[in-house]
Each structure stands twice: as structure tokens, then as C-alpha cells.
mmCIF file of C-alpha atoms in Angstrom:
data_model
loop_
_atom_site.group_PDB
_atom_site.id
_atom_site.type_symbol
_atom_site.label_atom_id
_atom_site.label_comp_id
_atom_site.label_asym_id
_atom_site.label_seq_id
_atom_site.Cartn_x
_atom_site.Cartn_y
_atom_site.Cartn_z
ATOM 1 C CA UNK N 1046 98.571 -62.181 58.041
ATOM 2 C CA UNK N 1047 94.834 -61.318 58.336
ATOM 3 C CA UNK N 1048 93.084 -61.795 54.649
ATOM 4 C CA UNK N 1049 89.451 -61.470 53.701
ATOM 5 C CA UNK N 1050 88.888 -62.649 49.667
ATOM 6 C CA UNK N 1051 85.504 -62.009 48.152
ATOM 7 C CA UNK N 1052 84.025 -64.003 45.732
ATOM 8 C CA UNK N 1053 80.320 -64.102 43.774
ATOM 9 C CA UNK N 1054 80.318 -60.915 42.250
ATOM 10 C CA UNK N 1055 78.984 -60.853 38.187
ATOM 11 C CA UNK N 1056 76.598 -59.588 36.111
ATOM 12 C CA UNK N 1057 72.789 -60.054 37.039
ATOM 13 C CA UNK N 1058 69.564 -59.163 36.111
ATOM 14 C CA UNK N 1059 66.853 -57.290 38.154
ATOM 15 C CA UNK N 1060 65.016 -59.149 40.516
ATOM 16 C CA UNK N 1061 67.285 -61.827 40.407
ATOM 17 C CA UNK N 1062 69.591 -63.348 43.106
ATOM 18 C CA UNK N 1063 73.300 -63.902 44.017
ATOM 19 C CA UNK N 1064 75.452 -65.178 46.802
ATOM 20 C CA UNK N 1065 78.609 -63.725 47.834
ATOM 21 C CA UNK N 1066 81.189 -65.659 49.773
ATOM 22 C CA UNK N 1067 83.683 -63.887 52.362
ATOM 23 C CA UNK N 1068 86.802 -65.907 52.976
ATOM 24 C CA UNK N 1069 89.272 -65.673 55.460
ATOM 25 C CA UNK N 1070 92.043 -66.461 57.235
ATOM 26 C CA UNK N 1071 95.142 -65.149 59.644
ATOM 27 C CA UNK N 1072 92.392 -64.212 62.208
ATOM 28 C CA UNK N 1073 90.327 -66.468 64.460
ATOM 29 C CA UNK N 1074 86.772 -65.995 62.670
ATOM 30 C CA UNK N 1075 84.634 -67.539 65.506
ATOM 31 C CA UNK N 1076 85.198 -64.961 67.757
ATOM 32 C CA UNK N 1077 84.819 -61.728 64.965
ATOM 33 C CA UNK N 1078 82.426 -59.573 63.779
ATOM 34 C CA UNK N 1079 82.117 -59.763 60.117
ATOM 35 C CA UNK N 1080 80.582 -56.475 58.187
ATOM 36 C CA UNK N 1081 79.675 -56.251 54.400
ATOM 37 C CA UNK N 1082 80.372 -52.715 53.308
ATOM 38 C CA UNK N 1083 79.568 -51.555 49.581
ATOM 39 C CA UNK N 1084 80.403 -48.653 46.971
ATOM 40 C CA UNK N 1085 78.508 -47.417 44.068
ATOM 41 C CA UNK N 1086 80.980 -46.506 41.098
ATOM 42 C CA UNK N 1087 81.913 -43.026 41.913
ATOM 43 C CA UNK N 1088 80.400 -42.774 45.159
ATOM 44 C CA UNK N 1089 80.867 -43.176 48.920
ATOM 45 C CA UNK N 1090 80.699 -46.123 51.300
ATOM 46 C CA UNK N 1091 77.792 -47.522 52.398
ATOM 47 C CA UNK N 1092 77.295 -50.221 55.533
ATOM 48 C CA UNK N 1093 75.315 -52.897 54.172
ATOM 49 C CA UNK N 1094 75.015 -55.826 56.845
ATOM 50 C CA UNK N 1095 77.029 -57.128 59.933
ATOM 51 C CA UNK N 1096 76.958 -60.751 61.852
ATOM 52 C CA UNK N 1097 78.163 -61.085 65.320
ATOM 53 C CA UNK N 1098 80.343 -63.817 66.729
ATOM 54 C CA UNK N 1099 78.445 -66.750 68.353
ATOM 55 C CA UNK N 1100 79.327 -65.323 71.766
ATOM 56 C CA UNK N 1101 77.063 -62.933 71.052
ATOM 57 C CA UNK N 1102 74.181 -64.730 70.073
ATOM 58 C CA UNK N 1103 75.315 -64.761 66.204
ATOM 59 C CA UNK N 1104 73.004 -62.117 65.695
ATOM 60 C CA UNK N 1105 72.632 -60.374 62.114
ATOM 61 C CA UNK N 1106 71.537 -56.396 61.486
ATOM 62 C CA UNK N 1107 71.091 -54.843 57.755
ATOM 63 C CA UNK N 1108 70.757 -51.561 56.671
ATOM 64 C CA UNK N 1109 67.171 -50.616 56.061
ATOM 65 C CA UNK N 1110 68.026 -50.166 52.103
ATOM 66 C CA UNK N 1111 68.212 -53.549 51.741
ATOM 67 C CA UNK N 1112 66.697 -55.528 54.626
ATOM 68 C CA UNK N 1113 64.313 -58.069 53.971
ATOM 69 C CA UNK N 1114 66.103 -58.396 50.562
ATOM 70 C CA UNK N 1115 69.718 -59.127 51.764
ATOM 71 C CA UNK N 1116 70.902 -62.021 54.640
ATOM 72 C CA UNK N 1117 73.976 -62.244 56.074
ATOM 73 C CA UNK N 1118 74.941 -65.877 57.709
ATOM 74 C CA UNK N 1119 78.742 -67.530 58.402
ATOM 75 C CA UNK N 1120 80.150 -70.949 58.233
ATOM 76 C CA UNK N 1121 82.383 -70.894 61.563
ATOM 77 C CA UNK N 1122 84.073 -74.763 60.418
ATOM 78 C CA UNK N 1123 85.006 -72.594 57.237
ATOM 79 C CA UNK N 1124 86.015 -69.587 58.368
ATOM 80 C CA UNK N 1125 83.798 -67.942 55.329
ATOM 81 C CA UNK N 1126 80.874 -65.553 55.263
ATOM 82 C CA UNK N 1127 77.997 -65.190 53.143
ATOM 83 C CA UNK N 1128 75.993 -62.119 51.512
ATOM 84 C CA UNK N 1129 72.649 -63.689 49.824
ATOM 85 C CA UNK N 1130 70.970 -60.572 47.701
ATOM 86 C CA UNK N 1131 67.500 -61.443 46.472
ATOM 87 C CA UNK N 1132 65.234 -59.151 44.660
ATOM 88 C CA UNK N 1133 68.463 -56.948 43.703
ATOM 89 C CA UNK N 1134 67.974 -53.469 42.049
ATOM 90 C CA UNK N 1135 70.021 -51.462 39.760
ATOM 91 C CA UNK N 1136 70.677 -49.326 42.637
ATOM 92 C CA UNK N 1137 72.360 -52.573 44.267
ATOM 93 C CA UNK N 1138 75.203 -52.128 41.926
ATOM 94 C CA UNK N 1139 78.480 -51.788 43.684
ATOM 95 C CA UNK N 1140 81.421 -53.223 44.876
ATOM 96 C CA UNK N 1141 80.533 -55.080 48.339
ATOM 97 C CA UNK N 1142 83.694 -55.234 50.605
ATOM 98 C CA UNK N 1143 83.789 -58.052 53.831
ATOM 99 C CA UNK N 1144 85.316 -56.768 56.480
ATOM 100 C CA UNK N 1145 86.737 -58.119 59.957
ATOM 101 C CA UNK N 1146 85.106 -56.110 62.159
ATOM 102 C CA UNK N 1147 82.599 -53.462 62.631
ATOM 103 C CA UNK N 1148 85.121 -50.587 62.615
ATOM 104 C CA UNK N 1149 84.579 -49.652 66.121
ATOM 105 C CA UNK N 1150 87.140 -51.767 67.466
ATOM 106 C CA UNK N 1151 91.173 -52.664 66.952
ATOM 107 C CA UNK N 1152 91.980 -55.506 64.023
ATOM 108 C CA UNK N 1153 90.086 -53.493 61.342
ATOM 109 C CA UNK N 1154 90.606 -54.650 57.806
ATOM 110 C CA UNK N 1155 88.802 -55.131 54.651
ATOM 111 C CA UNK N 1156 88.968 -57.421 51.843
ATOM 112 C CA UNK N 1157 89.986 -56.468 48.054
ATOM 113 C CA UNK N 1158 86.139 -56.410 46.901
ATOM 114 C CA UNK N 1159 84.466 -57.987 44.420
ATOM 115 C CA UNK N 1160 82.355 -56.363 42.186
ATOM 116 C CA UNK N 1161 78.277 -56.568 41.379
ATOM 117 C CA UNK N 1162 76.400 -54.912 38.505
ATOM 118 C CA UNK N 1163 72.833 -55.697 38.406
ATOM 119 C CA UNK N 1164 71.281 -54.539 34.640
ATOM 120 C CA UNK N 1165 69.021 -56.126 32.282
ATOM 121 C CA UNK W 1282 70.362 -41.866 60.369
ATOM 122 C CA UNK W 1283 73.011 -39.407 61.826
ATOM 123 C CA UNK W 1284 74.695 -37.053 59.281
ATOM 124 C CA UNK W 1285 78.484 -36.931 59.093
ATOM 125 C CA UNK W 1286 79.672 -33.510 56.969
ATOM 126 C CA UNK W 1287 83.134 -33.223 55.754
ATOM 127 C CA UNK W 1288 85.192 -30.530 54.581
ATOM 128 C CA UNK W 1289 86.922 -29.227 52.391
ATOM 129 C CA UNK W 1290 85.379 -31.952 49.813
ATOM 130 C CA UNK W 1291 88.294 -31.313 47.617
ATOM 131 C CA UNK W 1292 91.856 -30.892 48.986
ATOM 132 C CA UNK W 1293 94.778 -29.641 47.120
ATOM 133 C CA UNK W 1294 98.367 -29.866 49.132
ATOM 134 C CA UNK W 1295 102.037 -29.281 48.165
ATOM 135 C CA UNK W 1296 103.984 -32.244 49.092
ATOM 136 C CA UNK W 1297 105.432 -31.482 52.457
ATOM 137 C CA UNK W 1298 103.134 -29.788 53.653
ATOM 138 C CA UNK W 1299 100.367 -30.023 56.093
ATOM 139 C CA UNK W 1300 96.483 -31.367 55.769
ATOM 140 C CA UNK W 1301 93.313 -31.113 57.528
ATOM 141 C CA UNK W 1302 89.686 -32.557 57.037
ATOM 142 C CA UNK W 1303 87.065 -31.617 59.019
ATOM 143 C CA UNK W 1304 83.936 -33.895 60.047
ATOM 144 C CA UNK W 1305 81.130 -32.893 61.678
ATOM 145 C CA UNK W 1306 78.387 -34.875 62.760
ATOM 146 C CA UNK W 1307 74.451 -34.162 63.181
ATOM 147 C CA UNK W 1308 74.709 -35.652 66.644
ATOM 148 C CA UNK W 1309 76.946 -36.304 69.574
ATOM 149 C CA UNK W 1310 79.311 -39.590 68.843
ATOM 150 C CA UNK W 1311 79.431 -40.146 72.794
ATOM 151 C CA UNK W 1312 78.246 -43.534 73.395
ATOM 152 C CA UNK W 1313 76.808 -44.313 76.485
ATOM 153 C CA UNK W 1314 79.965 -45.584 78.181
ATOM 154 C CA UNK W 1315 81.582 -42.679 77.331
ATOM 155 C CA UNK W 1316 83.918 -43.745 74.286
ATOM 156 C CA UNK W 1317 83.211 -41.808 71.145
ATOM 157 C CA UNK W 1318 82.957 -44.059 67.479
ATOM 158 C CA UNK W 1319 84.264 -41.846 65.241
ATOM 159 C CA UNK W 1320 86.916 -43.464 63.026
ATOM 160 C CA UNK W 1321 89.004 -42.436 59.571
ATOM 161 C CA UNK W 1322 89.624 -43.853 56.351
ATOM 162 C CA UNK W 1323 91.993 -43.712 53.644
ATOM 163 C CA UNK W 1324 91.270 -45.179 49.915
ATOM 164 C CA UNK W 1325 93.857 -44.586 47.532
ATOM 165 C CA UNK W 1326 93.223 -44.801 44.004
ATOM 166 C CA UNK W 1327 92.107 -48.265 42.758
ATOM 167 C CA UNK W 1328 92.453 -49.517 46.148
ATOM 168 C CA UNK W 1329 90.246 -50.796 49.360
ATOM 169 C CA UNK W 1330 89.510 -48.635 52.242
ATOM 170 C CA UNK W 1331 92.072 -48.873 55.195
ATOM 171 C CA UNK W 1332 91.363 -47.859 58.716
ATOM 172 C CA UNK W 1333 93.631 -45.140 59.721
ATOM 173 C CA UNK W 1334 92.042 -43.789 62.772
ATOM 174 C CA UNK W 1335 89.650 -45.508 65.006
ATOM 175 C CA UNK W 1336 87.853 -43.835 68.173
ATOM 176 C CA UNK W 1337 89.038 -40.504 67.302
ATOM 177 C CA UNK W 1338 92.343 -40.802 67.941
ATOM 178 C CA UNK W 1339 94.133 -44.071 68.116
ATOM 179 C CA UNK W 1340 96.146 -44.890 64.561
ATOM 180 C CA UNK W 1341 95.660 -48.467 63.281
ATOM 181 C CA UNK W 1342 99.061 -50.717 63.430
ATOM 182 C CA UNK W 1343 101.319 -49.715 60.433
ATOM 183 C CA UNK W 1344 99.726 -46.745 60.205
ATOM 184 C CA UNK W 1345 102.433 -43.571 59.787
ATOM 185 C CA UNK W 1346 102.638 -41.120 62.529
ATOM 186 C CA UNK W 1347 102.026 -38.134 60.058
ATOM 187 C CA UNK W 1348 98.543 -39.179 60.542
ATOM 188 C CA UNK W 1349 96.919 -37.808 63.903
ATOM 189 C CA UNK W 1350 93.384 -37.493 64.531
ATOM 190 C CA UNK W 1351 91.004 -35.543 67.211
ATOM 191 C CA UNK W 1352 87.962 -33.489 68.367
ATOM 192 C CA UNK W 1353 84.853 -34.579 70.527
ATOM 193 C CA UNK W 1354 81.117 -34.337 70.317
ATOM 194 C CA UNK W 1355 80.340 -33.712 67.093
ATOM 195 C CA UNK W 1356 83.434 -32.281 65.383
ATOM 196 C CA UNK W 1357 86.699 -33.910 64.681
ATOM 197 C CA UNK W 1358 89.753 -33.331 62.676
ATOM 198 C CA UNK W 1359 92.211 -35.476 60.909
ATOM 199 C CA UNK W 1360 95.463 -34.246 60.285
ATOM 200 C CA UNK W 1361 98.818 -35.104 58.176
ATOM 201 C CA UNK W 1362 101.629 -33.469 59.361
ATOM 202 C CA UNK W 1363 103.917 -33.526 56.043
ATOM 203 C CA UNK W 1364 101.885 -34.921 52.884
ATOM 204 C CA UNK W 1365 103.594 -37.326 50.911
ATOM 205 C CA UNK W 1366 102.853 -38.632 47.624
ATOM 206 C CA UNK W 1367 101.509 -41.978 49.021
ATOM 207 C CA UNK W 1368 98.780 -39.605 50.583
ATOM 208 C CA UNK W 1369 97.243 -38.967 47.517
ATOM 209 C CA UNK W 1370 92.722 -40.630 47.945
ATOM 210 C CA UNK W 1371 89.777 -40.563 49.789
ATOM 211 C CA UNK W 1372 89.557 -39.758 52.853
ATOM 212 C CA UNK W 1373 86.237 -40.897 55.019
ATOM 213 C CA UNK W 1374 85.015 -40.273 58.261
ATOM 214 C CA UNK W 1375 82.927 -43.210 59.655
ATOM 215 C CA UNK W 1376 80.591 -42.859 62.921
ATOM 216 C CA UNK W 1377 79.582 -46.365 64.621
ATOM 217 C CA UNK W 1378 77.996 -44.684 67.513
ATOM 218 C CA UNK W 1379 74.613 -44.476 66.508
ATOM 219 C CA UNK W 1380 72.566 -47.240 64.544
ATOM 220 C CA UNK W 1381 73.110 -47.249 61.378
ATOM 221 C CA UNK W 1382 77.148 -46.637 61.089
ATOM 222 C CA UNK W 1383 77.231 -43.851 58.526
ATOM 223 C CA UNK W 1384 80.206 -42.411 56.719
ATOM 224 C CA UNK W 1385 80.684 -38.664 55.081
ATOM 225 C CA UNK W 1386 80.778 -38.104 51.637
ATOM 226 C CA UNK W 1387 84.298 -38.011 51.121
ATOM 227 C CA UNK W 1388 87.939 -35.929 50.924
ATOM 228 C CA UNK W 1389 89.661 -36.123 47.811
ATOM 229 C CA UNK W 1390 93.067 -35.257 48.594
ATOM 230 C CA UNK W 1391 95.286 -34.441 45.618
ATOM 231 C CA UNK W 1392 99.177 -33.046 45.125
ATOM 232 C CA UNK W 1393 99.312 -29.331 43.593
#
């Protein structure tokens, strides 16, 4: 059974930082995408970040709302995926979702989300 | 970023009967190898999203056969044949054609 179990989500300040940790299992991760999706409370979802699969080139893309302020990088030995968020707004609040997949392709599925308020 | 535009927003059904969104998009999903990246969503209440529909018509694995989707270019339809009471959330249409994937704003499907 495919699973994907956020983790790092709290409470933080403006400006400050925090990781979030993707892990998985029931899947072979080396050779998946994995996408970070997010949702405001009350609101519609939002792409956030994607890394590819070392087969193709392990390369990383963000959404221009938070690139240069969010990286995306994976632990292939541990199956896990990580979201570092640095310099995070109030607008950053959400719940970010890790997905398997970029949803163009079969295998699709998402994670239970974990949830990150930033507020002084 | 290319605009996706759903409708009805809001989406009131007796149980039993059928359902339709709409989504349109600001530009043609046609990728240049011809396939077309338009996929659908589900989130019921308190729940993740789940991938119901992915290049316009193929329905994910487990995914009921009440649930059909289809269109081309820029406008595409999802439809449930008989609404159940499991039914009941969001529904999202989700292009990945064009950089950045972008999603519409939303279907809230309810029971009358």
C-alpha cells in the first residue's frame, strides 16, 4: 500500500524557518516524482515545489510565490522528502500535502497533510 | 500562469441524480506530444485530495465508474452519473500542461 506521512508542521513566527519531512513507503521512491502541494484554510490548492527522480537529473522547480525562500531535496536511502521554508510569511500558512507524483501521470496519491501556521 | 474557471462554484444535487462541473481553461491543455494534462479532484470534508481523473479521461484505480470525465482544448467536463452521499466535497480541476500546474477555484458539491 502506497503511503506518504508528513511531518514538521507547528506554529512559527515570521521570518523564521522550518523543515518538513515527507515519508514514504509501498512505492519505489528512487524512481518518483515527489510534489509538495499546499492549502490556505478555506481556500484552494496551490502547487508549491516538485523534485524529479535521479533519472532525471534530480532536478527541483518551485512556484514563483515562494522560490528562493522554499527548497525541496530527498533522501533516496530513506525513502523521505524534505520541504525547507525560510523567510516564511503569514501568507505561507497552510496545510502542505507531499505527493507521489506530479499529477500528470498514473500512481497519483497524496499524503494526510500536516499543518503550518506562521503568526507572531 | 494559465487560468482554469470552473462552474457552477456551488452544486446542489438530489441523491441519485446526475452532476456536472465545467472547467475551462485560458489556454489550450494540448501538450506538445499531443496528450492533454487536465486532471480531477475530489476532497471530501476533512479529508486529502484524491485523484479521480487524470488526462481528461482515464479514472484513477478504485475510482467508481459513476465518475466519467471529458472535453478537449480548453473545456472539459466531469460527470457523476448517480450522486451518492459519499459524493458530497470539492471538486478541482488541475492543468499540468503548462508551467506552473494550476488548479480552479473549486466545486462544492452538496445533497439537497
Amino acid at each position: 500500500e502506497v503511503q506518504l506521512v508528513e511531518s514538521g508542521g507547528g506554529l512559527v513566527q515570521p521570518g523564521r524557518s522550518l523543515r518538513l519531512s515527507c515519508t514514504t513507503s509501498g512505492f519505489t521512491f528512487v524512481d518518483n516524482t515527489i510534489s509538495w502541494f499546499r492549502q490556505a484554510p478555506g481556500k484552494g490548492l496551490e502547487w508549491v515545489c516538485l523534485i524529479r527522480s535521479k533519472t532525471y537529473g534530480g532536478t527541483t522547480d518551485c512556484a514563483a510565490s515562494v522560490k528562493g525562500r522554499f527548497t525541496i531535496s530527498r533522501d533516496d536511502s530513506k525513502s523521505i522528502a524534505y520541504l525547507q521554508m525560510n523567510s516564511l510569511k503569514t501568507e505561507d500558512t497552510a496545510v502542505y500535502y507531499c505527493t507521489r507524483g506530479d499529477g500528470n501521470w498514473d500512481g497519483h496519491y497524496w499524503g494526510q497533510g500536516t499543518l503550518v501556521t506562521v503568526s507572531s | 500562469d494559465v487560468v482554469m474557471t470552473q462552474s457552477p462554484l456551488s452544486l446542489p444535487v438530489t441523491l441519485g441524480q446526475p452532476a456536472s462541473i465545467s472547467c475551462r481553461s485560458s489556454q489550450s491543455l494540448v501538450y506538445s506530444d499531443g496528450r492533454t494534462f487536465l486532471h480531477w479532484f475530489q476532497q471530501r470534508p476533512g479529508q486529502s485530495p484524491r485523484r479521480l481523473i487524470y488526462q481528461v479521461s482515464n479514472r484513477d484505480s478504485g475510482v467508481p465508474d459513476r465518475f466519467s470525465g471529458s472535453g478537449s482544448g480548453t473545456d472539459f467536463t466531469l460527470k457523476i452519473s448517480r450522486v451518492e452521499a459519499e459524493d458530497v466535497g470539492v471538486y478541482y480541476c488541475m492543468q499540468g500542461t503548462h508551467w506552473p500546474q494550476t488548479f480552479g477555484q473549486g466545486t462544492r458539491l452538496e445533497i439537497k
